[in-house]
XYZ file of C-alpha atoms in Angstrom:
654
model
C -16.630 59.937 -20.335
C -15.373 59.337 -16.851
C -11.593 59.106 -16.655
C -9.502 57.139 -14.240
C -6.484 58.797 -12.866
C -3.247 57.399 -14.017
C 0.372 58.144 -12.933
C 2.029 59.335 -15.977
C 5.867 59.905 -16.797
C 6.588 62.392 -19.263
C 10.084 62.248 -20.676
C 10.893 65.317 -23.083
C 14.135 67.329 -23.269
C 12.559 70.157 -24.975
C 11.151 72.486 -22.247
C 8.277 74.081 -24.228
C 7.073 70.617 -25.679
C 7.322 68.966 -22.111
C 5.258 71.928 -20.527
C 2.574 71.613 -23.319
C 2.354 67.760 -22.842
C 2.356 68.044 -19.131
C -0.753 70.640 -19.310
C -2.494 68.598 -21.997
C -2.437 65.478 -19.915
C -2.884 67.204 -16.483
C -6.195 68.574 -18.188
C -7.632 65.134 -18.528
C -7.252 64.521 -14.683
C -3.988 62.445 -14.563
C -1.126 62.737 -12.243
C 2.050 63.682 -14.314
C 5.596 63.677 -13.433
C 8.174 65.089 -15.959
C 11.792 64.357 -16.721
C 14.291 66.095 -18.926
C 16.425 63.207 -19.976
C 16.262 59.297 -20.170
C 18.751 59.013 -17.245
C 16.751 60.796 -14.780
C 13.540 59.105 -15.811
C 15.107 55.755 -15.357
C 15.896 56.610 -11.825
C 12.568 58.000 -11.048
C 10.825 54.888 -12.723
C 13.189 52.507 -10.647
C 11.635 53.919 -7.445
C 8.087 54.767 -8.536
C 5.731 52.588 -10.840
C 4.221 54.461 -13.484
C 1.214 52.795 -15.716
C 2.108 55.170 -18.718
C 5.354 56.557 -20.000
C 5.262 59.307 -22.727
C 8.603 59.839 -23.978
C 10.526 61.750 -26.898
C 12.528 59.386 -29.317
C 15.320 61.847 -29.742
C 16.453 62.450 -26.191
C 20.023 63.582 -25.330
C 22.415 60.823 -23.918
C 20.344 57.734 -23.892
C 17.832 57.887 -26.567
C 14.096 57.006 -26.263
C 14.810 53.474 -27.876
C 17.366 52.514 -25.291
C 15.190 53.783 -22.505
C 12.344 51.554 -23.731
C 14.576 48.853 -23.718
C 15.902 49.565 -20.237
C 12.372 50.041 -18.880
C 11.200 46.664 -20.318
C 14.232 44.999 -18.741
C 13.110 45.993 -15.207
C 10.987 43.897 -12.814
C 8.105 46.049 -13.158
C 8.735 47.167 -16.785
C 6.402 44.919 -18.507
C 3.414 46.292 -16.541
C 3.692 49.654 -17.901
C 2.314 51.210 -21.362
C 4.965 53.310 -23.395
C 3.836 55.902 -25.842
C 6.610 57.251 -28.135
C 6.451 60.866 -29.390
C 8.563 61.008 -32.520
C 9.183 63.338 -35.582
C 10.358 60.396 -37.586
C 7.681 58.785 -39.874
C 9.664 56.328 -41.801
C 8.521 52.571 -41.720
C 12.119 51.504 -40.398
C 11.973 54.049 -37.462
C 8.360 53.195 -36.303
C 9.239 49.588 -36.569
C 12.414 50.115 -34.457
C 10.088 52.078 -31.768
C 7.827 48.949 -31.468
C 10.682 46.701 -31.386
C 12.248 48.542 -28.496
C 9.265 47.709 -26.382
C 7.026 50.783 -26.988
C 2.943 50.001 -27.112
C 2.333 52.868 -29.604
C 3.366 56.116 -30.971
C 2.520 59.518 -32.189
C 4.073 62.096 -34.728
C 5.121 65.448 -33.847
C 3.633 67.881 -33.426
C 1.229 66.098 -31.066
C -2.543 66.504 -31.864
C -4.368 67.188 -28.471
C -7.568 65.413 -29.491
C -5.623 62.370 -30.982
C -3.536 62.455 -27.546
C -6.893 62.628 -25.719
C -8.215 59.476 -27.471
C -4.708 57.576 -27.111
C -4.776 58.258 -23.274
C -8.451 56.842 -23.105
C -7.348 53.618 -25.116
C -4.269 53.125 -23.031
C -6.523 53.579 -19.817
C -8.828 50.892 -20.795
C -5.752 48.645 -21.882
C -3.916 49.171 -18.579
C -7.134 48.476 -16.634
C -7.562 45.184 -18.596
C -3.806 44.239 -17.964
C -4.309 45.125 -14.127
C -7.469 43.003 -14.098
C -6.028 40.163 -15.853
C -2.787 40.264 -13.673
C -4.964 40.325 -10.534
C -6.963 37.231 -11.968
C -3.808 35.451 -12.892
C -2.033 36.233 -9.715
C -5.357 35.012 -7.652
C -5.131 31.811 -9.456
C -1.389 31.464 -8.872
C -2.047 32.188 -5.191
C -4.888 29.709 -4.891
C -2.557 27.181 -6.431
C 0.337 28.017 -4.382
C -1.985 27.734 -1.230
C -3.191 24.435 -2.293
C 0.060 23.083 -2.985
C 1.354 24.351 0.253
C -1.555 23.102 2.237
C -1.370 19.530 0.768
C 2.344 19.341 1.242
C 2.085 20.745 4.726
C -0.799 18.851 5.806
C -0.347 15.958 8.456
C -2.300 13.302 6.261
C -1.231 11.710 3.465
C -2.805 13.011 0.340
C -3.004 10.948 -3.085
C -4.718 12.091 -6.053
C -5.493 10.049 -9.404
C -7.007 10.888 -12.892
C -10.311 9.378 -14.139
C -8.398 6.255 -14.959
C -7.103 5.766 -11.414
C -3.630 6.710 -12.390
C -1.801 8.506 -9.428
C -1.226 12.299 -10.403
C 0.082 13.709 -6.972
C 1.392 12.506 -3.563
C 2.449 14.790 -0.911
C 5.583 14.097 1.203
C 3.468 12.212 3.850
C 2.071 9.802 1.437
C 5.571 9.330 0.142
C 6.830 8.376 3.620
C 3.709 6.284 4.335
C 3.745 4.138 1.169
C 7.534 3.965 0.602
C 7.236 5.381 -2.929
C 8.263 8.826 -4.045
C 5.901 10.836 -6.251
C 8.177 10.617 -9.298
C 8.207 6.823 -8.966
C 4.480 6.607 -8.598
C 3.087 9.094 -10.864
C 1.142 7.293 -13.766
C 0.820 4.201 -11.856
C -2.188 2.488 -10.135
C -2.509 2.507 -6.587
C 0.979 1.444 -5.241
C -0.006 0.075 -1.908
C -2.578 -2.291 -0.576
C -5.220 -1.914 2.151
C -6.164 -5.036 4.251
C -8.399 -5.605 7.150
C -6.425 -5.539 10.322
C -8.497 -8.414 11.599
C -8.016 -10.631 8.556
C -5.518 -10.976 5.854
C -8.242 -10.053 3.241
C -7.654 -7.095 1.104
C -10.073 -4.172 1.195
C -11.706 -3.061 -2.030
C -9.637 -0.516 -3.985
C -10.869 2.796 -2.503
C -10.008 4.622 -5.738
C -12.133 2.169 -7.956
C -15.051 2.366 -5.333
C -14.883 6.249 -5.609
C -14.731 6.523 -9.271
C -17.432 3.827 -9.974
C -19.580 4.275 -7.179
C -19.397 8.184 -7.292
C -19.371 8.193 -3.373
C -17.422 9.560 -0.598
C -15.870 6.660 1.417
C -14.757 6.744 4.967
C -13.059 3.914 6.619
C -12.455 3.864 10.460
C -9.354 2.467 12.177
C -9.774 -1.190 11.242
C -7.599 -1.046 8.256
C -3.719 -1.480 7.796
C -1.759 -0.094 4.731
C 0.949 -2.241 3.276
C 4.014 -0.217 2.325
C 6.395 -0.912 -0.408
C 8.638 -2.665 2.061
C 5.829 -4.763 3.249
C 5.593 -2.627 6.624
C 1.998 -2.717 7.997
C 0.550 0.752 9.115
C -2.535 1.251 10.759
C -4.641 3.833 9.180
C -7.779 5.884 8.574
C -8.686 7.012 5.090
C -11.115 8.582 3.278
C -11.777 9.009 -0.539
C -13.993 11.193 -2.827
C -14.498 11.842 -6.550
C -13.048 14.947 -7.844
C -15.589 16.719 -10.340
C -15.345 19.588 -12.444
C -17.947 22.526 -12.621
C -20.073 20.410 -14.877
C -20.194 17.452 -12.521
C -18.031 15.118 -14.454
C -15.626 12.908 -12.338
C -12.127 13.868 -13.270
C -10.268 11.856 -10.552
C -10.165 10.699 -6.924
C -8.513 12.178 -3.787
C -7.408 9.965 -0.875
C -6.601 11.179 2.614
C -4.888 8.505 4.612
C -3.954 9.037 8.368
C -1.325 7.037 10.099
C -3.122 6.633 13.306
C 0.154 5.587 15.103
C 0.624 9.337 15.540
C -2.701 9.891 16.993
C -1.406 10.933 20.391
C 0.752 13.603 18.499
C -2.321 14.920 16.438
C -2.905 18.124 18.565
C 0.605 18.970 18.152
C 0.652 18.540 14.609
C -2.726 20.464 14.348
C -0.883 23.539 16.172
C 2.113 23.121 13.843
C -0.159 23.186 10.926
C -1.788 26.381 12.202
C 1.540 27.941 12.735
C 2.579 27.155 9.132
C -0.684 28.745 8.062
C -0.034 32.051 9.827
C 3.464 32.069 8.391
C 2.186 31.610 5.054
C -0.340 34.298 5.570
C 2.524 36.702 6.866
C 4.551 35.865 3.850
C 1.576 36.465 1.646
C 1.056 39.900 3.193
C 4.653 40.859 2.743
C 4.689 39.755 -0.768
C 1.698 42.177 -1.509
C 3.178 44.790 0.290
C 6.405 44.374 -1.584
C 4.425 44.386 -4.940
C 3.073 47.829 -4.187
C 6.087 49.678 -2.585
C 9.786 49.864 -3.412
C 11.875 48.253 -0.561
C 14.986 50.236 1.025
C 17.517 49.699 -1.760
C 20.482 49.673 0.432
C 18.774 47.010 2.653
C 18.410 44.850 -0.310
C 22.002 45.658 -1.505
C 23.293 44.803 2.093
C 21.678 41.283 1.930
C 23.137 40.533 -1.568
C 26.610 41.704 -0.686
C 26.442 39.897 2.873
C 25.477 36.409 1.550
C 28.034 37.065 -1.237
C 30.665 37.498 1.196
C 29.921 34.366 3.084
C 29.667 32.442 -0.101
C 32.954 33.753 -1.141
C 34.618 32.326 2.020
C 32.954 29.106 1.463
C 34.045 28.331 -2.026
C 37.534 29.748 -2.045
C 38.692 26.552 -3.746
C 36.127 26.661 -6.585
C 37.604 29.298 -8.881
C 34.521 29.321 -11.340
C 32.041 29.913 -8.413
C 34.329 32.436 -6.865
C 34.431 34.234 -10.452
C 30.711 34.464 -10.474
C 30.451 35.775 -6.793
C 32.935 38.242 -7.591
C 30.748 39.477 -10.409
C 27.939 39.829 -7.987
C 29.802 41.533 -5.565
C 31.080 43.798 -8.207
C 27.555 44.511 -9.503
C 26.290 45.104 -5.881
C 29.181 47.744 -5.435
C 28.201 49.436 -8.683
C 24.681 49.763 -7.267
C 25.974 50.864 -4.058
C 27.737 53.747 -5.689
C 24.650 54.461 -7.797
C 22.749 54.987 -4.433
C 25.543 57.256 -3.087
C 25.602 59.312 -6.239
C 21.770 59.635 -6.048
C 22.178 60.746 -2.466
C 24.930 63.297 -3.332
C 21.969 65.234 -5.111
C 19.493 64.760 -2.414
C 22.082 65.997 0.096
C 22.907 69.396 -1.894
C 22.447 71.502 1.152
C 24.235 69.183 3.430
C 27.863 69.609 4.556
C 30.146 66.892 3.266
C 31.397 64.318 5.806
C 35.173 65.119 5.414
C 37.707 62.269 6.383
C 41.221 61.446 5.245
C 41.154 59.543 2.164
C 43.315 58.334 -0.683
C 41.546 59.645 -3.994
C 43.628 57.302 -6.293
C 41.161 54.251 -5.800
C 38.488 56.492 -6.636
C 39.863 57.785 -9.975
C 40.371 54.234 -11.003
C 36.819 53.204 -10.273
C 35.472 56.222 -12.070
C 37.643 55.580 -15.144
C 36.722 52.027 -15.296
C 32.982 52.979 -14.956
C 32.963 55.524 -17.660
C 34.990 53.254 -19.858
C 31.459 51.285 -20.868
C 29.844 54.698 -21.493
C 32.032 56.799 -23.736
C 32.750 56.338 -27.257
C 35.291 53.744 -28.275
C 37.459 56.411 -30.153
C 38.117 57.957 -26.801
C 41.471 56.655 -25.279
C 41.571 56.821 -21.521
C 44.904 57.501 -19.869
C 45.808 57.709 -16.339
C 48.748 58.734 -14.363
C 48.549 57.664 -10.687
C 52.090 56.489 -10.037
C 53.655 57.193 -6.399
C 51.776 57.625 -3.045
C 48.857 59.825 -3.474
C 48.940 62.155 -0.360
C 45.654 62.128 1.772
C 42.955 64.729 1.732
C 39.970 65.641 3.742
C 37.103 64.681 1.547
C 33.670 63.034 1.134
C 34.685 59.959 -1.024
C 31.029 59.946 -2.660
C 31.234 63.603 -3.553
C 34.658 63.310 -4.950
C 33.295 60.220 -7.066
C 30.521 62.406 -8.319
C 33.120 65.272 -9.116
C 35.244 63.078 -11.240
C 32.283 61.466 -13.072
C 30.992 64.893 -14.093
C 34.473 66.116 -15.259
C 35.195 63.157 -17.153
C 31.678 63.138 -18.885
C 32.016 66.828 -19.820
C 35.510 65.885 -21.166
C 34.119 62.999 -23.172
C 31.157 65.189 -24.652
C 33.852 67.590 -26.097
C 35.524 64.576 -28.014
C 32.503 62.410 -28.815
C 32.374 63.451 -32.532
C 36.177 63.191 -33.338
C 37.477 61.007 -30.519
C 40.601 61.933 -28.665
C 42.399 61.446 -25.326
C 40.997 61.804 -21.838
C 43.884 62.003 -19.236
C 43.448 62.062 -15.541
C 46.660 62.562 -13.129
C 47.668 64.063 -9.874
C 50.546 65.729 -8.534
C 51.753 67.288 -5.180
C 52.280 71.133 -5.131
C 53.402 73.629 -2.662
C 51.683 77.140 -2.947
C 53.585 80.049 -1.715
C 51.702 82.815 0.224
C 51.255 85.057 -3.091
C 50.248 81.945 -5.007
C 47.725 80.698 -2.571
C 46.263 84.275 -2.067
C 45.790 84.488 -5.902
C 43.366 81.346 -5.684
C 41.603 82.646 -2.417
C 43.676 79.621 -0.676
C 45.880 79.378 2.290
C 49.550 78.710 1.892
C 50.631 75.167 2.127
C 50.817 71.822 0.402
C 47.935 70.879 -1.914
C 46.977 67.836 -4.126
C 46.515 68.893 -7.743
C 44.022 66.749 -9.716
C 44.190 67.234 -13.401
C 41.593 66.203 -15.967
C 42.551 66.832 -19.291
C 41.222 66.470 -22.902
C 41.903 67.038 -26.376
C 38.323 67.834 -27.454
C 37.031 70.945 -29.108
C 38.027 73.396 -26.304
C 36.407 76.784 -25.216
C 36.748 80.355 -25.952
C 37.238 82.807 -23.015
C 33.789 84.070 -22.960
C 32.661 80.619 -22.477
C 35.101 79.590 -19.867
C 33.748 82.653 -17.724
C 30.514 81.198 -17.101
C 30.893 77.247 -17.335
C 30.402 76.936 -13.590
C 27.221 79.000 -13.481
C 24.102 76.795 -12.931
C 22.175 76.046 -16.016
C 24.815 77.456 -18.331
C 25.372 75.282 -21.213
C 27.030 75.523 -24.805
C 25.081 72.352 -25.872
C 22.237 72.268 -28.097
C 18.680 72.394 -26.482
C 17.811 69.268 -24.736
C 21.426 67.765 -24.760
C 22.251 69.073 -21.115
C 20.711 70.958 -18.433
C 23.984 73.009 -17.606
C 24.393 71.503 -13.993
C 27.323 69.010 -14.124
C 30.148 71.734 -13.875
C 28.045 73.764 -11.432
C 27.816 70.706 -9.015
C 31.558 70.014 -9.470
C 32.244 73.614 -8.347
C 30.007 73.437 -5.488
C 31.645 70.300 -4.365
C 35.115 71.668 -4.679
C 33.984 74.701 -2.665
C 32.814 72.403 0.119
C 36.134 70.758 0.318
C 37.993 74.015 0.766
C 39.584 73.769 -2.617
C 39.490 75.565 -5.952
C 38.993 74.595 -9.558
C 40.438 76.322 -12.564
C 40.160 75.830 -16.328
C 42.480 76.441 -19.219
C 41.189 75.975 -22.668
C 41.424 77.138 -26.343
C 39.182 76.568 -29.180
C 40.464 73.313 -30.960
C 43.213 72.693 -28.457
C 41.215 70.721 -25.858
C 40.577 71.773 -22.087
C 42.517 71.139 -18.754
C 40.617 71.208 -15.415
C 42.772 71.573 -12.371
C 41.508 71.124 -8.831
C 43.299 71.740 -5.838
C 42.722 70.241 -2.480
C 44.659 71.059 0.864
C 46.498 67.864 1.888
C 45.884 66.760 5.259
C 48.632 65.564 7.971
C 45.710 63.222 9.397
C 46.240 59.314 8.864
C 43.695 57.642 6.646
C 41.791 55.064 8.641
C 41.834 51.951 6.670
C 38.364 50.463 6.637
C 38.052 46.910 8.281
C 38.365 43.973 5.979
C 35.529 42.945 4.212
C 36.242 39.329 4.820
C 34.520 37.407 7.295
C 37.032 34.636 6.975
C 39.806 37.075 8.086
C 37.610 38.630 10.965
C 38.716 37.428 14.370
C 36.760 34.933 16.212
C 35.082 36.968 19.053
C 32.829 36.285 22.168
C 30.087 38.340 23.677
C 26.365 38.905 23.318
C 25.342 41.426 20.645
C 21.998 42.742 20.450
C 20.783 43.465 16.516
C 17.992 45.835 15.713
C 16.763 46.324 12.097
C 13.437 46.336 10.565
C 14.672 44.583 7.554
C 14.250 40.666 8.498
C 16.578 39.493 5.861
C 19.550 41.822 7.192
C 18.707 40.673 10.647
C 19.069 37.040 9.743
C 22.222 37.679 7.715
C 24.095 39.668 10.631
C 22.951 36.907 13.160
C 24.361 34.296 10.933
C 27.631 35.817 10.381
C 28.314 36.930 13.867
C 27.203 33.345 15.125
C 29.686 31.944 12.799
C 32.650 34.004 14.489
C 31.324 32.893 18.050
C 29.098 35.694 19.143
C 25.862 35.156 21.058
C 23.212 37.198 19.166
C 19.824 38.190 19.878
C 17.820 39.958 17.200
C 14.692 42.216 17.082
C 12.935 43.702 13.969
C 10.896 45.899 16.218
C 12.926 48.637 18.191
C 10.048 48.836 20.876
C 10.530 45.015 21.537
C 14.503 45.576 21.687
C 14.130 48.123 24.158
C 11.807 46.103 26.509
C 14.171 43.420 26.247
C 17.202 45.464 27.024
C 15.270 47.100 30.082
C 14.625 43.726 31.393
C 18.273 42.352 31.321
C 20.672 45.405 30.614
C 23.536 43.633 31.574
C 22.985 40.664 29.357
C 24.539 42.570 26.201
C 27.825 43.711 25.268
C 27.231 45.558 22.071
C 24.212 46.896 19.999
C 24.033 47.053 16.381
C 20.963 49.255 15.177
C 19.503 50.693 12.086
C 18.554 54.337 12.076
C 15.344 54.371 9.900
C 12.755 52.178 11.975
C 9.325 52.777 12.759
C 7.851 54.091 16.176
C 11.335 54.358 17.772
C 14.348 55.185 15.558
C 17.880 54.002 15.959
C 18.983 57.424 17.693
C 16.001 57.183 20.185
C 16.539 53.829 20.833
C 20.273 54.511 21.533
C 19.517 57.312 23.653
C 17.131 55.326 25.616
C 19.763 52.466 26.038
C 22.630 54.900 27.194
C 20.442 56.320 29.843
C 19.654 52.813 31.243
C 23.268 51.858 30.687
C 25.874 54.534 29.784
C 28.742 52.179 29.095
C 26.860 50.075 26.444
C 28.654 49.961 23.075
C 26.443 51.094 20.190
C 27.100 50.816 16.576
C 24.449 53.010 14.391
C 23.851 52.173 10.798
C 21.953 54.299 8.186
C 21.488 54.567 4.533
C 20.854 58.359 4.493
C 22.097 60.816 6.891
C 19.428 63.401 6.666
C 18.443 63.143 10.138
C 21.736 62.226 11.842
C 25.200 62.519 10.540
C 28.425 60.725 11.974
C 29.375 63.842 14.132
C 25.635 63.770 15.540
C 25.787 60.199 16.392
C 29.306 60.321 18.150
C 28.260 63.245 20.077
C 25.358 61.232 21.650
C 27.492 58.691 22.896
C 27.193 56.165 19.925
C 30.609 54.499 19.551
C 30.771 53.862 15.631
C 28.588 55.194 12.458
C 28.506 52.964 9.574
C 26.694 53.583 6.172
C 24.438 50.939 4.568
C 25.085 48.560 3.051
C 27.202 47.340 5.766
C 29.666 44.465 4.474
C 29.768 41.645 6.889
C 33.434 41.843 7.210
C 33.109 45.543 8.229
C 30.526 44.790 10.897
C 32.365 41.802 12.232
C 35.779 44.164 12.497
C 33.969 47.024 13.887
C 32.192 44.830 16.791
C 35.570 43.040 17.406
C 37.395 46.303 17.620
C 34.947 47.835 19.842
C 34.946 44.769 22.270
C 38.553 44.429 22.110
C 39.049 48.038 23.543
C 37.104 47.381 26.741
C 39.147 46.546 29.652
């Protein structure tokens, strides 16, 4: 039997089982991706669609049932098949599997022949699902096109049922007759047509088409009498609507107001433009259905418009609360993206800037509160002014998440207290040398728990990659290794003190910097200063371009936008002195933001350029500034930050 290759995601924490599953499924010609836990699988699935997920029920952390629910809650989640592998065979367990959203289940140990049969069945089910979805989408698209065409067409369109009752009126028909669709639906024809040369009424075109089963075409000798008794010269045609068996199901009338005949050609061109726009939007929709859009661009749009709405409804407390929740969710999503990028940039040097870690601590503790057992109490001692350190805020966030998660695991059975605090310490030369540090002032970050503790022999290995004391499948042993790498990258040191049954204390020392913390610009458009100047905006994400243009225009700037860097370069080459500043994305096809900036600076060395990127794999802030770029912003860029940055740049010019 011929197999259709499917992309299959295997989620199994036990390495040997995961290996055998992968080999069995690959042997059938499928494209397989594996994940050791639900959290990793969820991240992978959010970026890549998989027709089939094969997952173990007893996963560490988030279990298989919860993963099923999370997958089904995603936009594409209802399109995937889920096969659960479980050792539990009670009726209650299997019922729970199906209720969580799984399509099928298999009992461990997995029978290879049975797995082969299940995969063949799922292949066919998925093929049927795709075929049905394509047919349904084709029908919906056909209906959308028909509705759009009828609403956009320059003539009045009215349809009736087989009894002559109105079932549809497009906007032109509403204007022409003086009746709205909602007023006219279900009624007989709501207008009268008369001969322009005599007061005599013309035969009802609907009845004529219904009873005569003919197409009616009336030239320009008739007038339509509208609801307010206005006479409008018209041409009209009518035809019966038939089903596939030839039965008449209604009538369609098309009426043209010929007083606008002289504008007919312009109306036709407008209709063609609308059709092209509709086709362009359709193409974008198809593309969006097949690939994942850049997450930072989506977040930038959501957060940007949320900022604008917050400034417009300051007096409406309820709406402001709703928008605050949207903004908070967007910030959480932004943090999630940054955490993912932390791992993808494992070999990259952190971008160290002066920061205050107290807000980061509060944010992390607030975030993990919802993920750890309720029998664990969280305490924080963050009083006073926290001295600044040179750090990468995203990596500090990740370090704290890992330390707090590790502490919560040590207390998950009996509960306890998780406490995070900081203090400023001064190390003498001898104290610093023992720790491999330099003499000076340090910020000591303390993460303490009252959990099970660790013996000395375990403490000696906890920072080694893949070392773990947890049961198989409960952890990969990378959390503290990542923490150790982050601390070293920040020229700090981490120590641990622990005794079995007495809890654990992690202490992290970071050098205190004398450099001043640069406060980020206000995120409020309302507080941004009105400015003037001509700004060139270049980004291949249309939604962001529209947002930036709207926000900066509201502040008084003249804005020119491009979604193609080549077109932006051509415009700049034509009139280089027309623009005061440029705001450009980095990741664009054909010509990147850096390449565009280099060309612009070659043409005009004094042009002010702000570069933005969602990922600094290709260019870092240091690289950008060295090229002559004035500012480097990470996506998603808040509207307030963008406005303040451009305002500051323009204000700095003589």
